[in-house]
Amino acid sequence: MQSEMNQTPLPKGHDLHLPAHGDSPVLFAAGHSGRYYPPDFLAQVRLNPLQIRASEDAYVDQLFGAAPALGAKLLVARYPRAYLDLNRAAHDLDPALITDLPRRVAGLNLRVISGLGVIPRVVGPGKPIYSGKIPYAEAAARLSHLWQPYHAALAGQMLAAQRQYGRAILFDCHSMPADAVGLGGPDIVLGDRHGRAADVTLRNQTIAAFRAQGFRVAVNHPFAGAYVTETYGRPADGWHAIQIEVNRALYLDEAQVVPHGGFAPLQARLTRVMAQLIGTDHARIAAE
């Protein structure tokens, strides 16, 4: 099969939406909600169009889409997690998927071994994406086209906010399968790497903002945050990161990957949460 690198250039990998008015040190990011599946990629996969979307945090970018109108930035990935996972390190490359992989760029860990590296080998509960393997050159091209620009933009916005306000706050937005938390489980799981990625005051304010809108909230279980939260959550440097996981049962028909009637009410509740978080942060900075 002809390599993707020899095809028509792919669209850019992300969009950065700036505040409609004002500004704040707050950035919302949706790195797993991309819905552009390159045709060459689809020609490689062994899954049907619904199966390949199993790992997509479907429509999370829209759930948090009011952020710019409220005075915060919003960074949105265009490509899906099944194609490249922006919540993994660039060296999380899977030798079970990628051929001629140089040892110097490989980083084995439990996620990679389970098939969930930066170029995933599986989606959902262990469903293989590909019939065979892909060359390292193709994996490197995806990293160059998508991973590096996204993280350059994310780091750049955090640095700019820290310089302007003395601190930067990232809310990394995701959704979780309903069966990941079970019937009666939390609506929202907040992850701060067990207190290492954000100061406790910000974490408590975030919990309170969600609970004020009637959400059942859990913290760091079963999701404490991954690469993005760990990398950009450095409270000692004024960088704070909290991962937000939204229960898909609240808004999504998971079997068909389409929003159900709960989408609009949930979007409205999340908009009120964002308004409180952004407003709270402005007040806190003024007080400091």
PDB file of C-alpha atoms in Angstrom:
ATOM      1  CA  MET A   1       0.000   0.000   0.000  1.00  0.00           C
ATOM      2  CA  GLN A   2       1.264   3.444  -0.825  1.00  0.00           C
ATOM      3  CA  SER A   3       2.419   5.438   2.188  1.00  0.00           C
ATOM      4  CA  GLU A   4       0.342   8.344   3.446  1.00  0.00           C
ATOM      5  CA  MET A   5       3.385  10.561   2.956  1.00  0.00           C
ATOM      6  CA  ASN A   6       3.035  10.205  -0.802  1.00  0.00           C
ATOM      7  CA  GLN A   7      -0.592  11.269  -0.854  1.00  0.00           C
ATOM      8  CA  THR A   8      -2.182  14.712  -1.006  1.00  0.00           C
ATOM      9  CA  PRO A   9      -1.115  16.744   2.059  1.00  0.00           C
ATOM     10  CA  LEU A  10      -3.402  16.183   5.022  1.00  0.00           C
ATOM     11  CA  PRO A  11      -5.397  19.001   6.644  1.00  0.00           C
ATOM     12  CA  LYS A  12      -3.867  20.631   9.705  1.00  0.00           C
ATOM     13  CA  GLY A  13      -4.252  18.832  12.967  1.00  0.00           C
ATOM     14  CA  HIS A  14      -5.880  21.292  15.357  1.00  0.00           C
ATOM     15  CA  ASP A  15      -7.741  24.557  15.816  1.00  0.00           C
ATOM     16  CA  LEU A  16      -7.127  27.165  18.483  1.00  0.00           C
ATOM     17  CA  HIS A  17     -10.207  29.241  19.272  1.00  0.00           C
ATOM     18  CA  LEU A  18      -9.410  32.532  20.987  1.00  0.00           C
ATOM     19  CA  PRO A  19     -11.708  34.350  23.432  1.00  0.00           C
ATOM     20  CA  ALA A  20     -14.436  36.411  21.809  1.00  0.00           C
ATOM     21  CA  HIS A  21     -13.760  39.158  24.343  1.00  0.00           C
ATOM     22  CA  GLY A  22     -11.323  39.626  27.176  1.00  0.00           C
ATOM     23  CA  ASP A  23      -8.844  36.957  28.159  1.00  0.00           C
ATOM     24  CA  SER A  24      -7.968  34.680  31.047  1.00  0.00           C
ATOM     25  CA  PRO A  25      -5.250  32.224  32.056  1.00  0.00           C
ATOM     26  CA  VAL A  26      -7.671  29.351  31.416  1.00  0.00           C
ATOM     27  CA  LEU A  27      -7.350  26.979  28.470  1.00  0.00           C
ATOM     28  CA  PHE A  28      -9.747  24.148  27.652  1.00  0.00           C
ATOM     29  CA  ALA A  29      -8.457  21.387  25.379  1.00  0.00           C
ATOM     30  CA  ALA A  30     -10.194  18.538  23.559  1.00  0.00           C
ATOM     31  CA  GLY A  31      -7.520  16.242  22.190  1.00  0.00           C
ATOM     32  CA  HIS A  32      -9.604  13.101  21.662  1.00  0.00           C
ATOM     33  CA  SER A  33     -12.746  14.417  19.958  1.00  0.00           C
ATOM     34  CA  GLY A  34     -11.383  14.731  16.413  1.00  0.00           C
ATOM     35  CA  ARG A  35     -13.627  13.338  13.702  1.00  0.00           C
ATOM     36  CA  TYR A  36     -11.481  13.566  10.560  1.00  0.00           C
ATOM     37  CA  TYR A  37     -10.516  10.026   9.543  1.00  0.00           C
ATOM     38  CA  PRO A  38      -8.079  10.207   6.593  1.00  0.00           C
ATOM     39  CA  PRO A  39      -9.193   8.006   3.684  1.00  0.00           C
ATOM     40  CA  ASP A  40      -5.810   6.274   3.517  1.00  0.00           C
ATOM     41  CA  PHE A  41      -6.107   5.401   7.189  1.00  0.00           C
ATOM     42  CA  LEU A  42      -9.594   3.965   6.744  1.00  0.00           C
ATOM     43  CA  ALA A  43      -8.271   1.834   3.902  1.00  0.00           C
ATOM     44  CA  GLN A  44      -5.787   0.284   6.349  1.00  0.00           C
ATOM     45  CA  VAL A  45      -8.142  -0.537   9.205  1.00  0.00           C
ATOM     46  CA  ARG A  46     -10.012  -3.775   9.740  1.00  0.00           C
ATOM     47  CA  LEU A  47     -12.879  -2.233  11.724  1.00  0.00           C
ATOM     48  CA  ASN A  48     -16.184  -0.881  10.468  1.00  0.00           C
ATOM     49  CA  PRO A  49     -16.997   2.854  10.650  1.00  0.00           C
ATOM     50  CA  LEU A  50     -18.655   2.569  14.070  1.00  0.00           C
ATOM     51  CA  GLN A  51     -16.065   0.273  15.618  1.00  0.00           C
ATOM     52  CA  ILE A  52     -13.186   2.573  14.712  1.00  0.00           C
ATOM     53  CA  ARG A  53     -14.919   5.396  16.625  1.00  0.00           C
ATOM     54  CA  ALA A  54     -15.075   3.445  19.896  1.00  0.00           C
ATOM     55  CA  SER A  55     -12.166   5.365  21.420  1.00  0.00           C
ATOM     56  CA  GLU A  56     -13.333   8.767  20.188  1.00  0.00           C
ATOM     57  CA  ASP A  57     -14.408  11.253  22.857  1.00  0.00           C
ATOM     58  CA  ALA A  58     -17.276  12.096  20.566  1.00  0.00           C
ATOM     59  CA  TYR A  59     -18.470  15.727  20.492  1.00  0.00           C
ATOM     60  CA  VAL A  60     -16.557  16.786  23.596  1.00  0.00           C
ATOM     61  CA  ASP A  61     -15.305  19.787  21.636  1.00  0.00           C
ATOM     62  CA  GLN A  62     -18.945  20.854  21.235  1.00  0.00           C
ATOM     63  CA  LEU A  63     -19.825  20.179  24.870  1.00  0.00           C
ATOM     64  CA  PHE A  64     -17.129  22.667  25.899  1.00  0.00           C
ATOM     65  CA  GLY A  65     -17.544  24.842  22.830  1.00  0.00           C
ATOM     66  CA  ALA A  66     -18.687  27.928  24.762  1.00  0.00           C
ATOM     67  CA  ALA A  67     -15.256  28.471  26.294  1.00  0.00           C
ATOM     68  CA  PRO A  68     -14.187  31.290  23.908  1.00  0.00           C
ATOM     69  CA  ALA A  69     -17.456  33.172  24.466  1.00  0.00           C
ATOM     70  CA  LEU A  70     -16.766  32.995  28.200  1.00  0.00           C
ATOM     71  CA  GLY A  71     -13.242  34.388  27.949  1.00  0.00           C
ATOM     72  CA  ALA A  72     -11.089  31.237  27.722  1.00  0.00           C
ATOM     73  CA  LYS A  73      -9.138  29.649  24.893  1.00  0.00           C
ATOM     74  CA  LEU A  74     -10.189  26.318  23.379  1.00  0.00           C
ATOM     75  CA  LEU A  75      -7.735  23.965  21.659  1.00  0.00           C
ATOM     76  CA  VAL A  76      -9.402  21.277  19.562  1.00  0.00           C
ATOM     77  CA  ALA A  77      -7.814  18.347  17.729  1.00  0.00           C
ATOM     78  CA  ARG A  78      -9.200  17.489  14.295  1.00  0.00           C
ATOM     79  CA  TYR A  79      -7.953  13.895  14.022  1.00  0.00           C
ATOM     80  CA  PRO A  80      -9.224  10.991  16.123  1.00  0.00           C
ATOM     81  CA  ARG A  81      -7.465   9.188  18.900  1.00  0.00           C
ATOM     82  CA  ALA A  82      -7.464   5.981  16.843  1.00  0.00           C
ATOM     83  CA  TYR A  83      -5.171   7.705  14.342  1.00  0.00           C
ATOM     84  CA  LEU A  84      -2.866   9.370  16.857  1.00  0.00           C
ATOM     85  CA  ASP A  85      -3.274   9.784  20.607  1.00  0.00           C
ATOM     86  CA  LEU A  86      -2.284  13.262  21.760  1.00  0.00           C
ATOM     87  CA  ASN A  87      -2.498  12.152  25.388  1.00  0.00           C
ATOM     88  CA  ARG A  88       0.594   9.981  25.011  1.00  0.00           C
ATOM     89  CA  ALA A  89       4.280  10.808  24.842  1.00  0.00           C
ATOM     90  CA  ALA A  90       5.805  10.980  21.374  1.00  0.00           C
ATOM     91  CA  HIS A  91       8.106   8.075  22.224  1.00  0.00           C
ATOM     92  CA  ASP A  92       5.231   5.779  23.262  1.00  0.00           C
ATOM     93  CA  LEU A  93       5.686   3.780  20.059  1.00  0.00           C
ATOM     94  CA  ASP A  94       4.502   0.182  19.872  1.00  0.00           C
ATOM     95  CA  PRO A  95       6.923  -2.383  18.394  1.00  0.00           C
ATOM     96  CA  ALA A  96       3.989  -4.785  17.999  1.00  0.00           C
ATOM     97  CA  LEU A  97       2.499  -2.334  15.470  1.00  0.00           C
ATOM     98  CA  ILE A  98       5.391  -0.386  13.965  1.00  0.00           C
ATOM     99  CA  THR A  99       8.097  -1.996  11.858  1.00  0.00           C
ATOM    100  CA  ASP A 100      11.785  -0.955  11.758  1.00  0.00           C
ATOM    101  CA  LEU A 101      11.326   0.988  14.987  1.00  0.00           C
ATOM    102  CA  PRO A 102      14.607   2.521  16.191  1.00  0.00           C
ATOM    103  CA  ARG A 103      15.353   1.592  19.780  1.00  0.00           C
ATOM    104  CA  ARG A 104      16.298   5.163  20.575  1.00  0.00           C
ATOM    105  CA  VAL A 105      12.732   6.390  19.994  1.00  0.00           C
ATOM    106  CA  ALA A 106      10.779   3.558  21.621  1.00  0.00           C
ATOM    107  CA  GLY A 107       9.393   3.825  25.137  1.00  0.00           C
ATOM    108  CA  LEU A 108       7.682   0.698  26.452  1.00  0.00           C
ATOM    109  CA  ASN A 109       5.178   1.026  29.283  1.00  0.00           C
ATOM    110  CA  LEU A 110       1.925  -0.677  30.244  1.00  0.00           C
ATOM    111  CA  ARG A 111      -0.174   1.502  27.933  1.00  0.00           C
ATOM    112  CA  VAL A 112       2.030   0.734  24.944  1.00  0.00           C
ATOM    113  CA  ILE A 113       2.123  -2.974  25.741  1.00  0.00           C
ATOM    114  CA  SER A 114      -1.686  -3.020  25.916  1.00  0.00           C
ATOM    115  CA  GLY A 115      -1.892  -1.426  22.452  1.00  0.00           C
ATOM    116  CA  LEU A 116      -2.656   2.121  23.585  1.00  0.00           C
ATOM    117  CA  GLY A 117       0.499   3.953  22.573  1.00  0.00           C
ATOM    118  CA  VAL A 118       0.738   7.224  20.706  1.00  0.00           C
ATOM    119  CA  ILE A 119      -0.181   5.309  17.524  1.00  0.00           C
ATOM    120  CA  PRO A 120      -2.838   2.984  18.970  1.00  0.00           C
ATOM    121  CA  ARG A 121      -2.962  -0.658  17.955  1.00  0.00           C
ATOM    122  CA  VAL A 122      -6.437  -1.285  19.413  1.00  0.00           C
ATOM    123  CA  VAL A 123      -9.649   0.562  20.208  1.00  0.00           C
ATOM    124  CA  GLY A 124     -12.263  -0.249  22.784  1.00  0.00           C
ATOM    125  CA  PRO A 125     -11.858  -3.562  24.611  1.00  0.00           C
ATOM    126  CA  GLY A 126      -8.894  -4.869  22.645  1.00  0.00           C
ATOM    127  CA  LYS A 127     -10.221  -4.578  19.081  1.00  0.00           C
ATOM    128  CA  PRO A 128      -7.219  -4.515  16.680  1.00  0.00           C
ATOM    129  CA  ILE A 129      -7.260  -1.529  14.334  1.00  0.00           C
ATOM    130  CA  TYR A 130      -4.965  -2.852  11.611  1.00  0.00           C
ATOM    131  CA  SER A 131      -4.643  -6.123   9.736  1.00  0.00           C
ATOM    132  CA  GLY A 132      -0.861  -5.828   9.760  1.00  0.00           C
ATOM    133  CA  LYS A 133       1.831  -3.365  10.761  1.00  0.00           C
ATOM    134  CA  ILE A 134       2.733   0.134   9.649  1.00  0.00           C
ATOM    135  CA  PRO A 135       6.243   1.444   8.860  1.00  0.00           C
ATOM    136  CA  TYR A 136       8.090   3.703  11.246  1.00  0.00           C
ATOM    137  CA  ALA A 137       8.227   6.403   8.557  1.00  0.00           C
ATOM    138  CA  GLU A 138       4.435   6.599   8.605  1.00  0.00           C
ATOM    139  CA  ALA A 139       4.311   6.825  12.401  1.00  0.00           C
ATOM    140  CA  ALA A 140       6.972   9.551  12.335  1.00  0.00           C
ATOM    141  CA  ALA A 141       4.961  11.491   9.735  1.00  0.00           C
ATOM    142  CA  ARG A 142       1.884  11.468  11.971  1.00  0.00           C
ATOM    143  CA  LEU A 143       3.933  12.691  14.909  1.00  0.00           C
ATOM    144  CA  SER A 144       5.432  15.484  12.825  1.00  0.00           C
ATOM    145  CA  HIS A 145       2.115  16.568  11.312  1.00  0.00           C
ATOM    146  CA  LEU A 146      -0.121  16.245  14.380  1.00  0.00           C
ATOM    147  CA  TRP A 147       1.590  15.589  17.702  1.00  0.00           C
ATOM    148  CA  GLN A 148       4.348  18.165  17.536  1.00  0.00           C
ATOM    149  CA  PRO A 149       2.193  21.133  16.396  1.00  0.00           C
ATOM    150  CA  TYR A 150      -0.555  20.355  18.923  1.00  0.00           C
ATOM    151  CA  HIS A 151       1.826  20.206  21.845  1.00  0.00           C
ATOM    152  CA  ALA A 152       3.711  23.246  20.615  1.00  0.00           C
ATOM    153  CA  ALA A 153       0.416  25.142  20.649  1.00  0.00           C
ATOM    154  CA  LEU A 154      -0.535  23.789  24.077  1.00  0.00           C
ATOM    155  CA  ALA A 155       2.837  24.593  25.626  1.00  0.00           C
ATOM    156  CA  GLY A 156       2.867  28.004  23.969  1.00  0.00           C
ATOM    157  CA  GLN A 157      -0.515  28.951  25.392  1.00  0.00           C
ATOM    158  CA  MET A 158       0.442  27.759  28.869  1.00  0.00           C
ATOM    159  CA  LEU A 159       3.683  29.731  28.767  1.00  0.00           C
ATOM    160  CA  ALA A 160       1.927  32.871  27.505  1.00  0.00           C
ATOM    161  CA  ALA A 161      -0.697  32.661  30.261  1.00  0.00           C
ATOM    162  CA  GLN A 162       1.945  32.086  32.922  1.00  0.00           C
ATOM    163  CA  ARG A 163       3.897  35.105  31.761  1.00  0.00           C
ATOM    164  CA  GLN A 164       0.837  37.348  31.634  1.00  0.00           C
ATOM    165  CA  TYR A 165      -1.023  36.186  34.733  1.00  0.00           C
ATOM    166  CA  GLY A 166       1.612  34.437  36.796  1.00  0.00           C
ATOM    167  CA  ARG A 167      -0.182  31.124  36.326  1.00  0.00           C
ATOM    168  CA  ALA A 168      -1.763  28.997  33.622  1.00  0.00           C
ATOM    169  CA  ILE A 169      -4.716  26.632  34.005  1.00  0.00           C
ATOM    170  CA  LEU A 170      -5.498  23.761  31.663  1.00  0.00           C
ATOM    171  CA  PHE A 171      -8.708  21.747  31.704  1.00  0.00           C
ATOM    172  CA  ASP A 172      -8.098  18.694  29.518  1.00  0.00           C
ATOM    173  CA  CYS A 173     -11.561  17.557  28.419  1.00  0.00           C
ATOM    174  CA  HIS A 174     -12.528  13.957  27.672  1.00  0.00           C
ATOM    175  CA  SER A 175     -15.450  11.563  27.854  1.00  0.00           C
ATOM    176  CA  MET A 176     -15.545   8.086  29.331  1.00  0.00           C
ATOM    177  CA  PRO A 177     -17.596   5.027  28.357  1.00  0.00           C
ATOM    178  CA  ALA A 178     -20.518   4.494  30.679  1.00  0.00           C
ATOM    179  CA  ASP A 179     -19.331   0.984  31.505  1.00  0.00           C
ATOM    180  CA  ALA A 180     -16.011   2.384  32.737  1.00  0.00           C
ATOM    181  CA  VAL A 181     -17.761   3.603  35.878  1.00  0.00           C
ATOM    182  CA  GLY A 182     -20.818   1.355  35.905  1.00  0.00           C
ATOM    183  CA  LEU A 183     -24.472   1.989  36.592  1.00  0.00           C
ATOM    184  CA  GLY A 184     -24.839   4.675  39.225  1.00  0.00           C
ATOM    185  CA  GLY A 185     -21.231   5.766  38.800  1.00  0.00           C
ATOM    186  CA  PRO A 186     -20.026   9.360  38.666  1.00  0.00           C
ATOM    187  CA  ASP A 187     -21.082  11.810  35.992  1.00  0.00           C
ATOM    188  CA  ILE A 188     -17.689  13.505  36.082  1.00  0.00           C
ATOM    189  CA  VAL A 189     -14.241  12.228  37.001  1.00  0.00           C
ATOM    190  CA  LEU A 190     -11.612  14.873  37.690  1.00  0.00           C
ATOM    191  CA  GLY A 191      -7.961  13.897  37.520  1.00  0.00           C
ATOM    192  CA  ASP A 192      -5.017  15.853  38.881  1.00  0.00           C
ATOM    193  CA  ARG A 193      -2.471  13.044  39.151  1.00  0.00           C
ATOM    194  CA  HIS A 194      -3.356  12.619  42.821  1.00  0.00           C
ATOM    195  CA  GLY A 195      -2.598  16.215  43.703  1.00  0.00           C
ATOM    196  CA  ARG A 196       0.578  16.568  41.656  1.00  0.00           C
ATOM    197  CA  ALA A 197      -0.854  18.453  38.646  1.00  0.00           C
ATOM    198  CA  ALA A 198      -2.858  21.276  40.284  1.00  0.00           C
ATOM    199  CA  ASP A 199      -2.999  23.045  43.612  1.00  0.00           C
ATOM    200  CA  VAL A 200      -5.616  21.880  46.063  1.00  0.00           C
ATOM    201  CA  THR A 201      -7.544  25.161  46.017  1.00  0.00           C
ATOM    202  CA  LEU A 202      -8.104  24.948  42.266  1.00  0.00           C
ATOM    203  CA  ARG A 203      -9.089  21.293  42.548  1.00  0.00           C
ATOM    204  CA  ASN A 204     -11.623  22.083  45.268  1.00  0.00           C
ATOM    205  CA  GLN A 205     -13.047  24.992  43.263  1.00  0.00           C
ATOM    206  CA  THR A 206     -13.420  22.701  40.253  1.00  0.00           C
ATOM    207  CA  ILE A 207     -15.185  20.025  42.271  1.00  0.00           C
ATOM    208  CA  ALA A 208     -17.515  22.629  43.765  1.00  0.00           C
ATOM    209  CA  ALA A 209     -18.339  24.112  40.339  1.00  0.00           C
ATOM    210  CA  PHE A 210     -19.444  20.739  38.985  1.00  0.00           C
ATOM    211  CA  ARG A 211     -21.364  19.773  42.117  1.00  0.00           C
ATOM    212  CA  ALA A 212     -23.164  23.119  42.063  1.00  0.00           C
ATOM    213  CA  GLN A 213     -24.675  22.020  38.725  1.00  0.00           C
ATOM    214  CA  GLY A 214     -25.840  18.706  40.183  1.00  0.00           C
ATOM    215  CA  PHE A 215     -23.062  16.473  38.848  1.00  0.00           C
ATOM    216  CA  ARG A 216     -21.882  13.432  40.766  1.00  0.00           C
ATOM    217  CA  VAL A 217     -18.116  13.913  40.939  1.00  0.00           C
ATOM    218  CA  ALA A 218     -15.262  11.497  41.596  1.00  0.00           C
ATOM    219  CA  VAL A 219     -11.612  12.473  41.829  1.00  0.00           C
ATOM    220  CA  ASN A 220      -8.681  10.495  40.412  1.00  0.00           C
ATOM    221  CA  HIS A 221     -10.627   7.241  40.207  1.00  0.00           C
ATOM    222  CA  PRO A 222     -10.745   5.529  37.831  1.00  0.00           C
ATOM    223  CA  PHE A 223      -8.947   8.227  35.784  1.00  0.00           C
ATOM    224  CA  ALA A 224      -6.198  10.357  37.314  1.00  0.00           C
ATOM    225  CA  GLY A 225      -4.945  11.906  34.082  1.00  0.00           C
ATOM    226  CA  ALA A 226      -2.316  10.792  31.592  1.00  0.00           C
ATOM    227  CA  TYR A 227       0.454  12.430  29.569  1.00  0.00           C
ATOM    228  CA  VAL A 228      -1.161  15.848  29.115  1.00  0.00           C
ATOM    229  CA  THR A 229      -2.067  16.298  32.779  1.00  0.00           C
ATOM    230  CA  GLU A 230       1.294  14.986  33.917  1.00  0.00           C
ATOM    231  CA  THR A 231       3.275  17.155  31.479  1.00  0.00           C
ATOM    232  CA  TYR A 232       1.395  20.429  31.822  1.00  0.00           C
ATOM    233  CA  GLY A 233       0.505  20.166  35.489  1.00  0.00           C
ATOM    234  CA  ARG A 234       3.480  21.754  37.262  1.00  0.00           C
ATOM    235  CA  PRO A 235       2.099  23.802  40.158  1.00  0.00           C
ATOM    236  CA  ALA A 236       5.554  24.825  41.364  1.00  0.00           C
ATOM    237  CA  ASP A 237       6.023  26.575  38.000  1.00  0.00           C
ATOM    238  CA  GLY A 238       2.541  28.106  37.989  1.00  0.00           C
ATOM    239  CA  TRP A 239       1.144  25.555  35.523  1.00  0.00           C
ATOM    240  CA  HIS A 240      -1.985  23.709  36.681  1.00  0.00           C
ATOM    241  CA  ALA A 241      -3.783  20.918  34.817  1.00  0.00           C
ATOM    242  CA  ILE A 242      -6.971  19.017  35.598  1.00  0.00           C
ATOM    243  CA  GLN A 243      -8.430  16.295  33.415  1.00  0.00           C
ATOM    244  CA  ILE A 244     -12.215  16.250  33.030  1.00  0.00           C
ATOM    245  CA  GLU A 245     -13.944  12.993  32.080  1.00  0.00           C
ATOM    246  CA  VAL A 246     -17.651  13.224  31.206  1.00  0.00           C
ATOM    247  CA  ASN A 247     -19.813  10.108  31.401  1.00  0.00           C
ATOM    248  CA  ARG A 248     -21.026   9.403  27.847  1.00  0.00           C
ATOM    249  CA  ALA A 249     -24.338   8.074  29.162  1.00  0.00           C
ATOM    250  CA  LEU A 250     -25.273  11.708  29.827  1.00  0.00           C
ATOM    251  CA  TYR A 251     -25.241  12.721  26.171  1.00  0.00           C
ATOM    252  CA  LEU A 252     -24.326   9.953  23.731  1.00  0.00           C
ATOM    253  CA  ASP A 253     -25.812   6.872  22.112  1.00  0.00           C
ATOM    254  CA  GLU A 254     -22.551   4.957  22.339  1.00  0.00           C
ATOM    255  CA  ALA A 255     -23.594   2.199  19.947  1.00  0.00           C
ATOM    256  CA  GLN A 256     -24.334   4.648  17.122  1.00  0.00           C
ATOM    257  CA  VAL A 257     -21.920   7.414  18.248  1.00  0.00           C
ATOM    258  CA  VAL A 258     -24.605  10.094  17.959  1.00  0.00           C
ATOM    259  CA  PRO A 259     -25.828  12.575  20.586  1.00  0.00           C
ATOM    260  CA  HIS A 260     -29.127  11.768  22.273  1.00  0.00           C
ATOM    261  CA  GLY A 261     -31.642  14.094  23.898  1.00  0.00           C
ATOM    262  CA  GLY A 262     -29.394  14.746  26.885  1.00  0.00           C
ATOM    263  CA  PHE A 263     -26.780  16.556  24.805  1.00  0.00           C
ATOM    264  CA  ALA A 264     -28.206  20.092  24.890  1.00  0.00           C
ATOM    265  CA  PRO A 265     -29.058  20.064  28.628  1.00  0.00           C
ATOM    266  CA  LEU A 266     -25.590  18.717  29.438  1.00  0.00           C
ATOM    267  CA  GLN A 267     -23.943  21.332  27.227  1.00  0.00           C
ATOM    268  CA  ALA A 268     -25.852  24.060  29.080  1.00  0.00           C
ATOM    269  CA  ARG A 269     -24.789  22.703  32.482  1.00  0.00           C
ATOM    270  CA  LEU A 270     -21.149  22.452  31.397  1.00  0.00           C
ATOM    271  CA  THR A 271     -21.281  26.016  30.093  1.00  0.00           C
ATOM    272  CA  ARG A 272     -22.379  27.172  33.553  1.00  0.00           C
ATOM    273  CA  VAL A 273     -19.522  25.194  35.092  1.00  0.00           C
ATOM    274  CA  MET A 274     -17.025  26.817  32.728  1.00  0.00           C
ATOM    275  CA  ALA A 275     -18.384  30.272  33.470  1.00  0.00           C
ATOM    276  CA  GLN A 276     -17.883  29.674  37.174  1.00  0.00           C
ATOM    277  CA  LEU A 277     -14.361  28.305  36.716  1.00  0.00           C
ATOM    278  CA  ILE A 278     -13.264  31.166  34.500  1.00  0.00           C
ATOM    279  CA  GLY A 279     -14.954  33.768  36.698  1.00  0.00           C
ATOM    280  CA  THR A 280     -13.596  32.228  39.879  1.00  0.00           C
ATOM    281  CA  ASP A 281     -10.109  32.303  38.478  1.00  0.00           C
ATOM    282  CA  HIS A 282     -10.381  35.988  37.518  1.00  0.00           C
ATOM    283  CA  ALA A 283     -11.501  36.796  41.051  1.00  0.00           C
ATOM    284  CA  ARG A 284      -8.707  34.766  42.570  1.00  0.00           C
ATOM    285  CA  ILE A 285      -6.024  36.428  40.445  1.00  0.00           C
ATOM    286  CA  ALA A 286      -7.349  39.873  41.349  1.00  0.00           C
ATOM    287  CA  ALA A 287      -7.200  38.920  45.033  1.00  0.00           C
ATOM    288  CA  GLU A 288      -3.608  37.755  44.674  1.00  0.00           C
TER     289      GLU A 288
END
